[in-house]
mmCIF file with all atom_site columns, C-alpha atoms in Angstrom:
data_model
loop_
_atom_site.group_PDB
_atom_site.id
_atom_site.type_symbol
_atom_site.label_atom_id
_atom_site.label_alt_id
_atom_site.label_comp_id
_atom_site.label_asym_id
_atom_site.label_entity_id
_atom_site.label_seq_id
_atom_site.pdbx_PDB_ins_code
_atom_site.Cartn_x
_atom_site.Cartn_y
_atom_site.Cartn_z
_atom_site.occupancy
_atom_site.B_iso_or_equiv
_atom_site.pdbx_formal_charge
_atom_site.auth_seq_id
_atom_site.auth_comp_id
_atom_site.auth_asym_id
_atom_site.auth_atom_id
_atom_site.pdbx_PDB_model_num
ATOM 1   C CA . MET A 1 1   ? 277.717 56.565 -40.425 1.00 68.00 ? 1   MET A CA 1
ATOM 2   C CA . ARG A 1 2   ? 281.111 55.493 -39.444 1.00 72.00 ? 2   ARG A CA 1
ATOM 3   C CA . VAL A 1 3   ? 282.589 55.850 -35.904 1.00 74.00 ? 3   VAL A CA 1
ATOM 4   C CA . ARG A 1 4   ? 286.026 57.289 -36.023 1.00 72.00 ? 4   ARG A CA 1
ATOM 5   C CA . GLU A 1 5   ? 288.496 55.483 -33.814 1.00 72.00 ? 5   GLU A CA 1
ATOM 6   C CA . PRO A 1 6   ? 290.535 57.527 -31.659 1.00 72.00 ? 6   PRO A CA 1
ATOM 7   C CA . ARG A 1 7   ? 294.135 57.778 -32.792 1.00 77.00 ? 7   ARG A CA 1
ATOM 8   C CA . PHE A 1 8   ? 296.866 58.671 -30.423 1.00 77.00 ? 8   PHE A CA 1
ATOM 9   C CA . THR A 1 9   ? 299.845 60.756 -31.770 1.00 85.00 ? 9   THR A CA 1
ATOM 10  C CA . ARG A 1 10  ? 303.262 59.851 -30.659 1.00 85.00 ? 10  ARG A CA 1
ATOM 11  C CA . LEU A 1 11  ? 303.471 62.607 -28.356 1.00 85.00 ? 11  LEU A CA 1
ATOM 12  C CA . GLN A 1 12  ? 300.118 61.412 -26.738 1.00 82.00 ? 12  GLN A CA 1
ATOM 13  C CA . THR A 1 13  ? 301.533 57.995 -26.549 1.00 86.00 ? 13  THR A CA 1
ATOM 14  C CA . LEU A 1 14  ? 304.739 59.142 -24.827 1.00 88.00 ? 14  LEU A CA 1
ATOM 15  C CA . SER A 1 15  ? 302.850 61.232 -22.384 1.00 82.00 ? 15  SER A CA 1
ATOM 16  C CA . TYR A 1 16  ? 300.630 58.439 -21.212 1.00 84.00 ? 16  TYR A CA 1
ATOM 17  C CA . LEU A 1 17  ? 303.749 56.068 -21.021 1.00 90.00 ? 17  LEU A CA 1
ATOM 18  C CA . ILE A 1 18  ? 305.474 58.618 -18.776 1.00 89.00 ? 18  ILE A CA 1
ATOM 19  C CA . ALA A 1 19  ? 302.271 58.911 -16.489 1.00 85.00 ? 19  ALA A CA 1
ATOM 20  C CA . ALA A 1 20  ? 302.006 54.939 -16.367 1.00 89.00 ? 20  ALA A CA 1
ATOM 21  C CA . ILE A 1 21  ? 305.718 54.875 -15.406 1.00 93.00 ? 21  ILE A CA 1
ATOM 22  C CA . ALA A 1 22  ? 305.202 57.580 -12.814 1.00 91.00 ? 22  ALA A CA 1
ATOM 23  C CA . CYS A 1 23  ? 302.320 55.627 -11.276 1.00 90.00 ? 23  CYS A CA 1
ATOM 24  C CA . VAL A 1 24  ? 304.601 52.731 -10.968 1.00 94.00 ? 24  VAL A CA 1
ATOM 25  C CA . ILE A 1 25  ? 307.322 54.569 -9.378  1.00 94.00 ? 25  ILE A CA 1
ATOM 26  C CA . VAL A 1 26  ? 304.782 56.391 -6.786  1.00 92.00 ? 26  VAL A CA 1
ATOM 27  C CA . SER A 1 27  ? 303.482 52.931 -5.979  1.00 92.00 ? 27  SER A CA 1
ATOM 28  C CA . MET A 1 28  ? 306.775 51.631 -5.162  1.00 94.00 ? 28  MET A CA 1
ATOM 29  C CA . VAL A 1 29  ? 307.971 54.668 -3.122  1.00 94.00 ? 29  VAL A CA 1
ATOM 30  C CA . SER A 1 30  ? 304.704 54.457 -1.116  1.00 91.00 ? 30  SER A CA 1
ATOM 31  C CA . VAL A 1 31  ? 305.014 50.576 -0.470  1.00 92.00 ? 31  VAL A CA 1
ATOM 32  C CA . PHE A 1 32  ? 308.791 51.023 0.499   1.00 93.00 ? 32  PHE A CA 1
ATOM 33  C CA . GLY A 1 33  ? 308.088 54.188 2.469   1.00 92.00 ? 33  GLY A CA 1
ATOM 34  C CA . GLY A 1 34  ? 305.275 52.494 4.437   1.00 88.00 ? 34  GLY A CA 1
ATOM 35  C CA . MET A 1 35  ? 307.624 49.409 4.920   1.00 90.00 ? 35  MET A CA 1
ATOM 36  C CA . VAL A 1 36  ? 310.320 51.667 6.288   1.00 90.00 ? 36  VAL A CA 1
ATOM 37  C CA . ALA A 1 37  ? 307.712 53.685 8.581   1.00 90.00 ? 37  ALA A CA 1
ATOM 38  C CA . TYR A 1 38  ? 305.970 50.507 9.815   1.00 88.00 ? 38  TYR A CA 1
ATOM 39  C CA . ALA A 1 39  ? 308.566 49.562 12.586  1.00 86.00 ? 39  ALA A CA 1
ATOM 40  C CA . PRO A 1 40  ? 308.653 52.978 14.195  1.00 87.00 ? 40  PRO A CA 1
ATOM 41  C CA . LEU A 1 41  ? 304.858 53.195 14.148  1.00 85.00 ? 41  LEU A CA 1
ATOM 42  C CA . LEU A 1 42  ? 304.474 49.761 15.538  1.00 83.00 ? 42  LEU A CA 1
ATOM 43  C CA . HIS A 1 43  ? 306.972 50.489 18.371  1.00 83.00 ? 43  HIS A CA 1
ATOM 44  C CA . LEU A 1 44  ? 304.782 53.588 19.084  1.00 80.00 ? 44  LEU A CA 1
ATOM 45  C CA . ALA A 1 45  ? 301.537 51.454 19.406  1.00 74.00 ? 45  ALA A CA 1
ATOM 46  C CA . PRO A 1 46  ? 299.786 51.932 22.636  1.00 69.00 ? 46  PRO A CA 1
ATOM 47  C CA . SER A 1 47  ? 299.864 49.205 25.055  1.00 64.00 ? 47  SER A CA 1
ATOM 48  C CA . THR A 1 48  ? 297.986 46.932 22.704  1.00 60.00 ? 48  THR A CA 1
ATOM 49  C CA . ARG A 1 49  ? 299.486 43.609 22.253  1.00 64.00 ? 49  ARG A CA 1
ATOM 50  C CA . GLY A 1 50  ? 298.866 40.569 20.049  1.00 68.00 ? 50  GLY A CA 1
ATOM 51  C CA . ALA A 1 51  ? 297.213 40.988 16.497  1.00 64.00 ? 51  ALA A CA 1
ATOM 52  C CA . MET A 1 52  ? 295.959 44.369 17.260  1.00 73.00 ? 52  MET A CA 1
ATOM 53  C CA . ALA A 1 53  ? 299.444 45.929 17.666  1.00 74.00 ? 53  ALA A CA 1
ATOM 54  C CA . HIS A 1 54  ? 300.523 44.850 14.206  1.00 79.00 ? 54  HIS A CA 1
ATOM 55  C CA . ALA A 1 55  ? 297.497 46.395 12.680  1.00 80.00 ? 55  ALA A CA 1
ATOM 56  C CA . TRP A 1 56  ? 298.106 49.864 14.366  1.00 79.00 ? 56  TRP A CA 1
ATOM 57  C CA . PRO A 1 57  ? 300.181 51.456 11.655  1.00 83.00 ? 57  PRO A CA 1
ATOM 58  C CA . LEU A 1 58  ? 296.948 51.067 9.329   1.00 85.00 ? 58  LEU A CA 1
ATOM 59  C CA . LEU A 1 59  ? 295.469 53.796 11.452  1.00 87.00 ? 59  LEU A CA 1
ATOM 60  C CA . ILE A 1 60  ? 297.825 56.090 9.703   1.00 88.00 ? 60  ILE A CA 1
ATOM 61  C CA . TYR A 1 61  ? 298.085 54.705 6.251   1.00 89.00 ? 61  TYR A CA 1
ATOM 62  C CA . GLY A 1 62  ? 294.547 53.486 5.891   1.00 91.00 ? 62  GLY A CA 1
ATOM 63  C CA . PRO A 1 63  ? 293.019 57.088 5.752   1.00 94.00 ? 63  PRO A CA 1
ATOM 64  C CA . TRP A 1 64  ? 296.030 58.449 3.757   1.00 93.00 ? 64  TRP A CA 1
ATOM 65  C CA . MET A 1 65  ? 295.320 55.494 1.127   1.00 92.00 ? 65  MET A CA 1
ATOM 66  C CA . VAL A 1 66  ? 291.635 56.228 0.889   1.00 94.00 ? 66  VAL A CA 1
ATOM 67  C CA . ALA A 1 67  ? 292.172 60.079 0.709   1.00 95.00 ? 67  ALA A CA 1
ATOM 68  C CA . SER A 1 68  ? 294.968 59.365 -1.983  1.00 94.00 ? 68  SER A CA 1
ATOM 69  C CA . LEU A 1 69  ? 292.392 57.322 -4.192  1.00 94.00 ? 69  LEU A CA 1
ATOM 70  C CA . SER A 1 70  ? 289.612 60.086 -3.690  1.00 95.00 ? 70  SER A CA 1
ATOM 71  C CA . VAL A 1 71  ? 292.407 62.569 -5.051  1.00 95.00 ? 71  VAL A CA 1
ATOM 72  C CA . LEU A 1 72  ? 293.128 60.503 -7.990  1.00 93.00 ? 72  LEU A CA 1
ATOM 73  C CA . ARG A 1 73  ? 289.540 59.916 -8.693  1.00 93.00 ? 73  ARG A CA 1
ATOM 74  C CA . ALA A 1 74  ? 288.853 63.607 -8.542  1.00 93.00 ? 74  ALA A CA 1
ATOM 75  C CA . ALA A 1 75  ? 291.818 64.359 -10.816 1.00 90.00 ? 75  ALA A CA 1
ATOM 76  C CA . LEU A 1 76  ? 290.546 61.818 -13.302 1.00 88.00 ? 76  LEU A CA 1
ATOM 77  C CA . HIS A 1 77  ? 287.112 63.551 -13.454 1.00 89.00 ? 77  HIS A CA 1
ATOM 78  C CA . GLN A 1 78  ? 288.913 66.937 -13.665 1.00 88.00 ? 78  GLN A CA 1
ATOM 79  C CA . LYS A 1 79  ? 287.379 67.916 -10.103 1.00 90.00 ? 79  LYS A CA 1
ATOM 80  C CA . ARG A 1 80  ? 288.894 69.510 -7.073  1.00 91.00 ? 80  ARG A CA 1
ATOM 81  C CA . ALA A 1 81  ? 289.314 67.412 -4.009  1.00 94.00 ? 81  ALA A CA 1
ATOM 82  C CA . MET A 1 82  ? 290.216 70.004 -1.268  1.00 96.00 ? 82  MET A CA 1
ATOM 83  C CA . HIS A 1 83  ? 288.896 67.872 1.761   1.00 96.00 ? 83  HIS A CA 1
ATOM 84  C CA . SER A 1 84  ? 290.800 64.657 0.449   1.00 96.00 ? 84  SER A CA 1
ATOM 85  C CA . TRP A 1 85  ? 294.018 66.727 0.060   1.00 97.00 ? 85  TRP A CA 1
ATOM 86  C CA . PHE A 1 86  ? 293.624 67.876 3.577   1.00 98.00 ? 86  PHE A CA 1
ATOM 87  C CA . VAL A 1 87  ? 293.263 64.221 4.702   1.00 97.00 ? 87  VAL A CA 1
ATOM 88  C CA . VAL A 1 88  ? 296.418 63.291 2.852   1.00 97.00 ? 88  VAL A CA 1
ATOM 89  C CA . LEU A 1 89  ? 298.429 66.158 4.204   1.00 97.00 ? 89  LEU A CA 1
ATOM 90  C CA . LEU A 1 90  ? 297.319 65.646 7.813   1.00 97.00 ? 90  LEU A CA 1
ATOM 91  C CA . PHE A 1 91  ? 298.082 61.711 7.778   1.00 95.00 ? 91  PHE A CA 1
ATOM 92  C CA . SER A 1 92  ? 301.318 62.442 6.045   1.00 95.00 ? 92  SER A CA 1
ATOM 93  C CA . SER A 1 93  ? 302.148 64.918 8.721   1.00 96.00 ? 93  SER A CA 1
ATOM 94  C CA . LEU A 1 94  ? 301.158 62.747 11.308  1.00 94.00 ? 94  LEU A CA 1
ATOM 95  C CA . ALA A 1 95  ? 303.252 59.649 9.886   1.00 93.00 ? 95  ALA A CA 1
ATOM 96  C CA . MET A 1 96  ? 306.189 61.992 9.603   1.00 95.00 ? 96  MET A CA 1
ATOM 97  C CA . ILE A 1 97  ? 305.810 63.572 13.194  1.00 95.00 ? 97  ILE A CA 1
ATOM 98  C CA . LEU A 1 98  ? 305.439 59.858 14.740  1.00 92.00 ? 98  LEU A CA 1
ATOM 99  C CA . CYS A 1 99  ? 308.321 58.536 12.892  1.00 92.00 ? 99  CYS A CA 1
ATOM 100 C CA . MET A 1 100 ? 310.599 61.615 13.751  1.00 94.00 ? 100 MET A CA 1
ATOM 101 C CA . ALA A 1 101 ? 309.578 61.211 17.493  1.00 92.00 ? 101 ALA A CA 1
ATOM 102 C CA . GLU A 1 102 ? 310.856 57.701 17.492  1.00 89.00 ? 102 GLU A CA 1
ATOM 103 C CA . ALA A 1 103 ? 314.218 58.514 15.812  1.00 91.00 ? 103 ALA A CA 1
ATOM 104 C CA . GLU A 1 104 ? 317.203 59.368 17.641  1.00 94.00 ? 104 GLU A CA 1
ATOM 105 C CA . ARG A 1 105 ? 317.917 62.918 18.282  1.00 93.00 ? 105 ARG A CA 1
ATOM 106 C CA . THR A 1 106 ? 320.384 63.303 15.546  1.00 95.00 ? 106 THR A CA 1
ATOM 107 C CA . PHE A 1 107 ? 319.900 65.513 12.624  1.00 96.00 ? 107 PHE A CA 1
ATOM 108 C CA . THR A 1 108 ? 320.477 62.493 10.273  1.00 95.00 ? 108 THR A CA 1
ATOM 109 C CA . SER A 1 109 ? 318.221 60.134 12.132  1.00 93.00 ? 109 SER A CA 1
ATOM 110 C CA . VAL A 1 110 ? 315.401 62.691 12.202  1.00 94.00 ? 110 VAL A CA 1
ATOM 111 C CA . ALA A 1 111 ? 315.668 63.418 8.425   1.00 94.00 ? 111 ALA A CA 1
ATOM 112 C CA . ALA A 1 112 ? 315.777 59.910 7.670   1.00 94.00 ? 112 ALA A CA 1
ATOM 113 C CA . ALA A 1 113 ? 312.548 59.234 9.915   1.00 94.00 ? 113 ALA A CA 1
ATOM 114 C CA . ALA A 1 114 ? 310.721 62.068 7.921   1.00 95.00 ? 114 ALA A CA 1
ATOM 115 C CA . LEU A 1 115 ? 311.981 60.975 4.358   1.00 95.00 ? 115 LEU A CA 1
ATOM 116 C CA . PRO A 1 116 ? 309.552 58.039 3.647   1.00 93.00 ? 116 PRO A CA 1
ATOM 117 C CA . ALA A 1 117 ? 306.480 60.150 4.394   1.00 94.00 ? 117 ALA A CA 1
ATOM 118 C CA . LEU A 1 118 ? 307.745 63.116 2.564   1.00 95.00 ? 118 LEU A CA 1
ATOM 119 C CA . ALA A 1 119 ? 308.777 61.141 -0.367  1.00 95.00 ? 119 ALA A CA 1
ATOM 120 C CA . SER A 1 120 ? 305.367 59.594 -0.575  1.00 94.00 ? 120 SER A CA 1
ATOM 121 C CA . LEU A 1 121 ? 303.681 62.720 -0.348  1.00 95.00 ? 121 LEU A CA 1
ATOM 122 C CA . ALA A 1 122 ? 305.963 64.515 -3.010  1.00 95.00 ? 122 ALA A CA 1
ATOM 123 C CA . CYS A 1 123 ? 305.728 61.519 -5.537  1.00 94.00 ? 123 CYS A CA 1
ATOM 124 C CA . PHE A 1 124 ? 301.824 61.407 -5.014  1.00 95.00 ? 124 PHE A CA 1
ATOM 125 C CA . GLN A 1 125 ? 301.606 65.017 -5.599  1.00 95.00 ? 125 GLN A CA 1
ATOM 126 C CA . GLN A 1 126 ? 303.669 64.609 -8.873  1.00 93.00 ? 126 GLN A CA 1
ATOM 127 C CA . LEU A 1 127 ? 301.487 61.743 -9.918  1.00 92.00 ? 127 LEU A CA 1
ATOM 128 C CA . VAL A 1 128 ? 298.248 63.927 -9.645  1.00 93.00 ? 128 VAL A CA 1
ATOM 129 C CA . ARG A 1 129 ? 300.062 66.492 -11.828 1.00 90.00 ? 129 ARG A CA 1
ATOM 130 C CA . GLN A 1 130 ? 300.815 64.028 -14.442 1.00 86.00 ? 130 GLN A CA 1
ATOM 131 C CA . ILE A 1 131 ? 297.122 62.859 -14.609 1.00 85.00 ? 131 ILE A CA 1
ATOM 132 C CA . THR A 1 132 ? 296.003 66.414 -14.713 1.00 85.00 ? 132 THR A CA 1
ATOM 133 C CA . LEU A 1 133 ? 298.572 66.919 -17.624 1.00 79.00 ? 133 LEU A CA 1
ATOM 134 C CA . THR A 1 134 ? 297.419 64.092 -19.661 1.00 69.00 ? 134 THR A CA 1
ATOM 135 C CA . ARG A 1 135 ? 293.746 65.010 -19.092 1.00 68.00 ? 135 ARG A CA 1
ATOM 136 C CA . PRO A 1 136 ? 293.743 68.896 -19.387 1.00 64.00 ? 136 PRO A CA 1
ATOM 137 C CA . PRO A 1 137 ? 290.449 70.504 -18.444 1.00 60.00 ? 137 PRO A CA 1
ATOM 138 C CA . ARG A 1 138 ? 288.123 71.406 -21.077 1.00 61.00 ? 138 ARG A CA 1
ATOM 139 C CA . GLN A 1 139 ? 287.648 74.941 -22.157 1.00 61.00 ? 139 GLN A CA 1
ATOM 140 C CA . ARG A 1 140 ? 284.129 76.009 -21.496 1.00 60.00 ? 140 ARG A CA 1
ATOM 141 C CA . THR A 1 141 ? 282.686 79.534 -21.962 1.00 55.00 ? 141 THR A CA 1
ATOM 142 C CA . SER A 1 142 ? 280.288 80.618 -19.406 1.00 56.00 ? 142 SER A CA 1
ATOM 143 C CA . ARG A 1 143 ? 276.751 81.148 -20.045 1.00 55.00 ? 143 ARG A CA 1
ATOM 144 C CA . ARG A 1 144 ? 277.183 84.903 -19.314 1.00 58.00 ? 144 ARG A CA 1
ATOM 145 C CA . ARG A 1 145 ? 279.870 85.284 -21.845 1.00 55.00 ? 145 ARG A CA 1
ATOM 146 C CA . GLN A 1 146 ? 277.870 83.325 -24.503 1.00 54.00 ? 146 GLN A CA 1
ATOM 147 C CA . ARG A 1 147 ? 274.902 85.732 -24.032 1.00 54.00 ? 147 ARG A CA 1
ATOM 148 C CA . LEU A 1 148 ? 277.207 88.886 -24.250 1.00 56.00 ? 148 LEU A CA 1
ATOM 149 C CA . ALA A 1 149 ? 279.034 87.632 -27.443 1.00 53.00 ? 149 ALA A CA 1
ATOM 150 C CA . PRO A 1 150 ? 279.033 90.127 -30.155 1.00 57.00 ? 150 PRO A CA 1
ATOM 151 C CA . HIS A 1 151 ? 276.782 89.519 -33.109 1.00 55.00 ? 151 HIS A CA 1
ATOM 152 C CA . SER A 1 152 ? 278.209 88.666 -36.504 1.00 52.00 ? 152 SER A CA 1
ATOM 153 C CA . PRO A 1 153 ? 278.216 91.435 -39.220 1.00 55.00 ? 153 PRO A CA 1
ATOM 154 C CA . GLU A 1 154 ? 275.450 89.811 -41.143 1.00 54.00 ? 154 GLU A CA 1
ATOM 155 C CA . THR A 1 155 ? 272.974 89.838 -38.345 1.00 52.00 ? 155 THR A CA 1
ATOM 156 C CA . THR A 1 156 ? 273.762 93.681 -37.616 1.00 52.00 ? 156 THR A CA 1
ATOM 157 C CA . LYS A 1 157 ? 273.167 94.405 -41.401 1.00 53.00 ? 157 LYS A CA 1
ATOM 158 C CA . THR A 1 158 ? 269.726 92.701 -41.533 1.00 53.00 ? 158 THR A CA 1
ATOM 159 C CA . LYS A 1 159 ? 268.554 94.522 -38.416 1.00 52.00 ? 159 LYS A CA 1
ATOM 160 C CA . GLY A 1 160 ? 269.476 97.988 -39.938 1.00 53.00 ? 160 GLY A CA 1
ATOM 161 C CA . ALA A 1 161 ? 267.853 97.130 -43.216 1.00 49.00 ? 161 ALA A CA 1
#
């Protein structure tokens, strides 16, 4: 018995290549967004000084990163991750609001302060979409539909004879 090796078509290979490029871009946007948002978040740190003040922005981006990994894992396993999406949205919003609060009161400053968190969130959502497109859900028929499936003509002929 021979085991068939999976072969990828050119379209599948191109699809995986695009998803890999998207993953690299999302990583870059997230890292650069975190670097841009680090200073405003650090400035908002409570009266903590020393080494702990430098780690304060991790309270925002730590839960965001863990929830993002949970969403990616769920997407790979073709599962839903509503709780993790909620955490991603909550901490993205929190980072956005805190950076906007630290910005000058001009439209462009506030928009520029919101952009890193918003760009990271949008890129991450598109990455999850790329993963779900490269791994489409399997079509399963429910047990109820299998039981209610019509009989073949051969079985109905034998019953009547």
